[in-house]
């Protein structure tokens, strides 16, 4: 069993819904198929915990797509994204509430095709590559590439551009808008 723990003591208090990193790192690469991700074991609700970081790191701060090795070519992207996407499918099979795991839908292509194969395929790359303008930091572009699934005791999200994988505890998706009645109630008490 792999235990997820945030770096709460080392950081100043983070606000609701912010990402926390794993405090306990495993030497070398972690194979997700060997990790028992149980969101109920997390200490905080509605907070994203990093399970897997990006597929590559930029060669400079605030770098655009040209500074990330996994985005250098169709082949490089395929080699990095396919194994990670296949692990996401395995995790969904293990962590979904019902006996029928959802078939992931590509957020860009809106296709239900074999998720792991599709994300590394030529059709996906041909749609993704034109959306990567020179000079625009990946941090800005990645926001539109998150894919979310509700799982037992929480949420799982995967970034189809960077390969990041995160998990959270609780019924509410971190950062999701409040239902209308709750939002109206908050607006009455906090009119700013």
Coordinates of C-alpha atoms in Angstrom, one line a residue:
X1 CA 0.0 0.0 0.0
X2 CA 1.4 3.4 -1.0
X3 CA 0.5 6.3 1.3
X4 CA 0.0 9.8 -0.1
X5 CA 0.9 12.6 2.2
X6 CA 1.1 16.4 1.5
X7 CA 4.0 18.6 2.5
X8 CA 1.9 20.4 5.0
X9 CA 4.6 21.2 7.6
X10 CA 7.1 22.6 5.1
X11 CA 4.7 25.0 3.4
X12 CA 2.6 27.9 4.7
X13 CA -1.0 27.0 4.9
X14 CA -2.4 26.6 1.4
X15 CA -5.9 27.6 0.5
X16 CA -8.7 25.2 -0.4
X17 CA -8.3 23.4 -3.7
X18 CA -4.7 24.1 -4.2
X19 CA -2.3 21.3 -5.3
X20 CA -0.2 19.6 -2.7
X21 CA 2.8 17.4 -3.5
X22 CA 3.6 14.0 -2.2
X23 CA 5.8 14.1 0.8
X24 CA 7.1 10.6 0.5
X25 CA 8.8 10.0 -2.8
X26 CA 9.8 6.5 -4.0
X27 CA 13.3 6.2 -5.5
X28 CA 13.3 5.7 -9.2
X29 CA 10.1 5.6 -11.3
X30 CA 6.9 4.6 -9.7
X31 CA 4.8 2.1 -11.6
X32 CA 1.2 3.1 -11.0
X33 CA -0.1 -0.4 -11.5
X34 CA 1.7 -1.3 -8.2
X35 CA 0.2 1.6 -6.2
X36 CA -3.0 1.3 -4.3
X37 CA -4.4 4.8 -4.6
X38 CA -7.0 5.2 -1.9
X39 CA -8.3 8.8 -1.8
X40 CA -9.9 8.1 1.6
X41 CA -6.4 7.9 3.1
X42 CA -5.7 11.5 2.2
X43 CA -5.6 14.0 5.0
X44 CA -7.4 16.9 3.2
X45 CA -10.5 17.0 1.1
X46 CA -10.9 18.9 -2.2
X47 CA -7.1 19.3 -2.6
X48 CA -5.2 17.9 -5.5
X49 CA -2.3 15.6 -4.6
X50 CA 0.3 14.9 -7.3
X51 CA 0.6 11.2 -8.2
X52 CA 2.8 11.6 -11.3
X53 CA 4.5 14.7 -12.5
X54 CA 4.8 16.0 -16.0
X55 CA 6.3 13.8 -18.8
X56 CA 9.2 16.2 -19.1
X57 CA 10.3 19.5 -17.6
X58 CA 10.8 22.7 -19.6
X59 CA 14.4 23.8 -20.3
X60 CA 13.5 27.3 -19.0
X61 CA 11.0 28.9 -16.7
X62 CA 7.6 29.7 -18.2
X63 CA 8.7 27.8 -21.3
X64 CA 6.5 27.2 -24.3
X65 CA 6.0 23.8 -26.0
X66 CA 9.4 24.0 -27.7
X67 CA 11.1 23.7 -24.3
X68 CA 9.5 20.4 -23.4
X69 CA 11.2 17.2 -24.7
X70 CA 7.9 15.2 -24.8
X71 CA 6.4 17.8 -27.2
X72 CA 9.4 18.0 -29.5
X73 CA 7.8 15.5 -32.1
X74 CA 4.9 13.2 -32.7
X75 CA 7.2 10.3 -31.9
X76 CA 8.4 11.8 -28.6
X77 CA 4.9 12.6 -27.5
X78 CA 3.7 9.1 -28.4
X79 CA 6.5 7.4 -26.4
X80 CA 5.8 9.4 -23.3
X81 CA 2.0 9.8 -23.3
X82 CA 0.9 6.2 -24.3
X83 CA 2.2 4.4 -21.2
X84 CA 0.8 7.1 -18.9
X85 CA -2.6 7.1 -20.5
X86 CA -2.7 3.3 -20.3
X87 CA -2.0 3.4 -16.6
X88 CA -4.9 5.9 -16.2
X89 CA -7.2 3.4 -17.8
X90 CA -5.9 0.7 -15.3
X91 CA -6.4 3.1 -12.4
X92 CA -10.0 3.9 -13.5
X93 CA -10.7 0.1 -13.7
X94 CA -9.5 -0.2 -10.1
X95 CA -11.0 3.0 -8.6
X96 CA -14.4 3.5 -10.1
X97 CA -17.4 3.0 -7.8
X98 CA -19.2 0.5 -10.1
X99 CA -18.1 -2.7 -11.7
X100 CA -18.1 -0.9 -15.0
X101 CA -15.2 1.5 -15.3
X102 CA -15.8 4.5 -17.6
X103 CA -14.1 4.5 -21.0
X104 CA -12.1 7.7 -21.0
X105 CA -13.1 10.3 -23.5
X106 CA -10.3 12.4 -25.1
X107 CA -11.0 16.0 -24.2
X108 CA -9.6 17.3 -27.4
X109 CA -10.9 14.9 -30.0
X110 CA -14.0 13.8 -28.2
X111 CA -13.4 10.2 -29.1
X112 CA -14.0 7.1 -27.0
X113 CA -11.4 5.1 -28.9
X114 CA -8.8 3.1 -27.0
X115 CA -7.6 6.0 -24.8
X116 CA -3.9 4.9 -24.4
X117 CA -3.5 4.3 -28.1
X118 CA -5.5 7.3 -29.2
X119 CA -3.5 9.9 -27.2
X120 CA -0.3 8.7 -28.8
X121 CA -1.8 8.4 -32.2
X122 CA -1.4 10.6 -35.3
X123 CA -4.9 11.9 -35.4
X124 CA -4.6 13.2 -31.8
X125 CA -1.2 14.8 -32.5
X126 CA -2.5 16.5 -35.7
X127 CA -5.2 18.2 -33.5
X128 CA -2.9 19.0 -30.6
X129 CA 0.1 20.4 -32.3
X130 CA -1.6 23.4 -34.0
X131 CA -2.9 24.4 -30.5
X132 CA 0.7 24.9 -29.2
X133 CA 1.6 28.4 -30.2
X134 CA 5.2 29.6 -29.9
X135 CA 5.8 31.9 -26.9
X136 CA 2.8 30.8 -24.8
X137 CA 3.8 29.1 -21.6
X138 CA 2.7 25.5 -21.2
X139 CA 1.4 26.4 -17.7
X140 CA -1.3 28.5 -19.5
X141 CA -2.1 26.0 -22.2
X142 CA -2.4 23.0 -19.9
X143 CA -5.5 24.2 -18.1
X144 CA -7.7 23.3 -21.1
X145 CA -6.3 19.7 -21.2
X146 CA -7.4 18.3 -17.9
X147 CA -9.6 15.2 -17.9
X148 CA -11.6 14.4 -14.7
X149 CA -13.3 11.3 -13.3
X150 CA -15.1 10.7 -10.1
X151 CA -13.7 7.6 -8.4
X152 CA -14.3 5.8 -5.1
X153 CA -13.8 8.4 -2.3
X154 CA -12.6 11.1 -4.6
X155 CA -11.5 12.4 -8.0
X156 CA -8.8 11.5 -10.5
X157 CA -7.5 14.0 -13.1
X158 CA -5.1 13.6 -15.9
X159 CA -3.5 16.3 -18.1
X160 CA -3.5 15.1 -21.7
X161 CA -0.8 17.7 -22.6
X162 CA 1.7 17.4 -19.8
X163 CA 0.9 13.9 -18.5
X164 CA 0.4 15.0 -14.9
X165 CA -1.8 12.7 -12.8
X166 CA -3.5 14.0 -9.6
X167 CA -6.0 12.6 -7.0
X168 CA -8.2 14.3 -4.5
X169 CA -10.4 13.1 -1.6
X170 CA -14.1 13.9 -1.3
X171 CA -17.4 14.1 -3.2
X172 CA -16.8 17.6 -4.6
X173 CA -14.3 18.1 -7.4
X174 CA -11.6 20.6 -6.3
X175 CA -12.2 24.0 -7.9
X176 CA -15.6 23.1 -9.2
X177 CA -18.2 25.9 -8.9
X178 CA -20.7 25.6 -6.0
X179 CA -24.2 24.6 -6.7
X180 CA -26.5 27.6 -7.3
X181 CA -28.2 27.6 -3.8
X182 CA -24.9 27.4 -1.9
X183 CA -23.3 30.1 -4.1
X184 CA -26.2 32.4 -3.5
X185 CA -26.0 31.8 0.2
X186 CA -22.3 32.7 0.2
X187 CA -22.9 35.8 -1.8
X188 CA -25.4 37.1 0.8
X189 CA -22.8 36.7 3.6
X190 CA -19.8 37.8 1.7
X191 CA -20.8 40.5 -0.8
X192 CA -17.4 41.5 -2.2

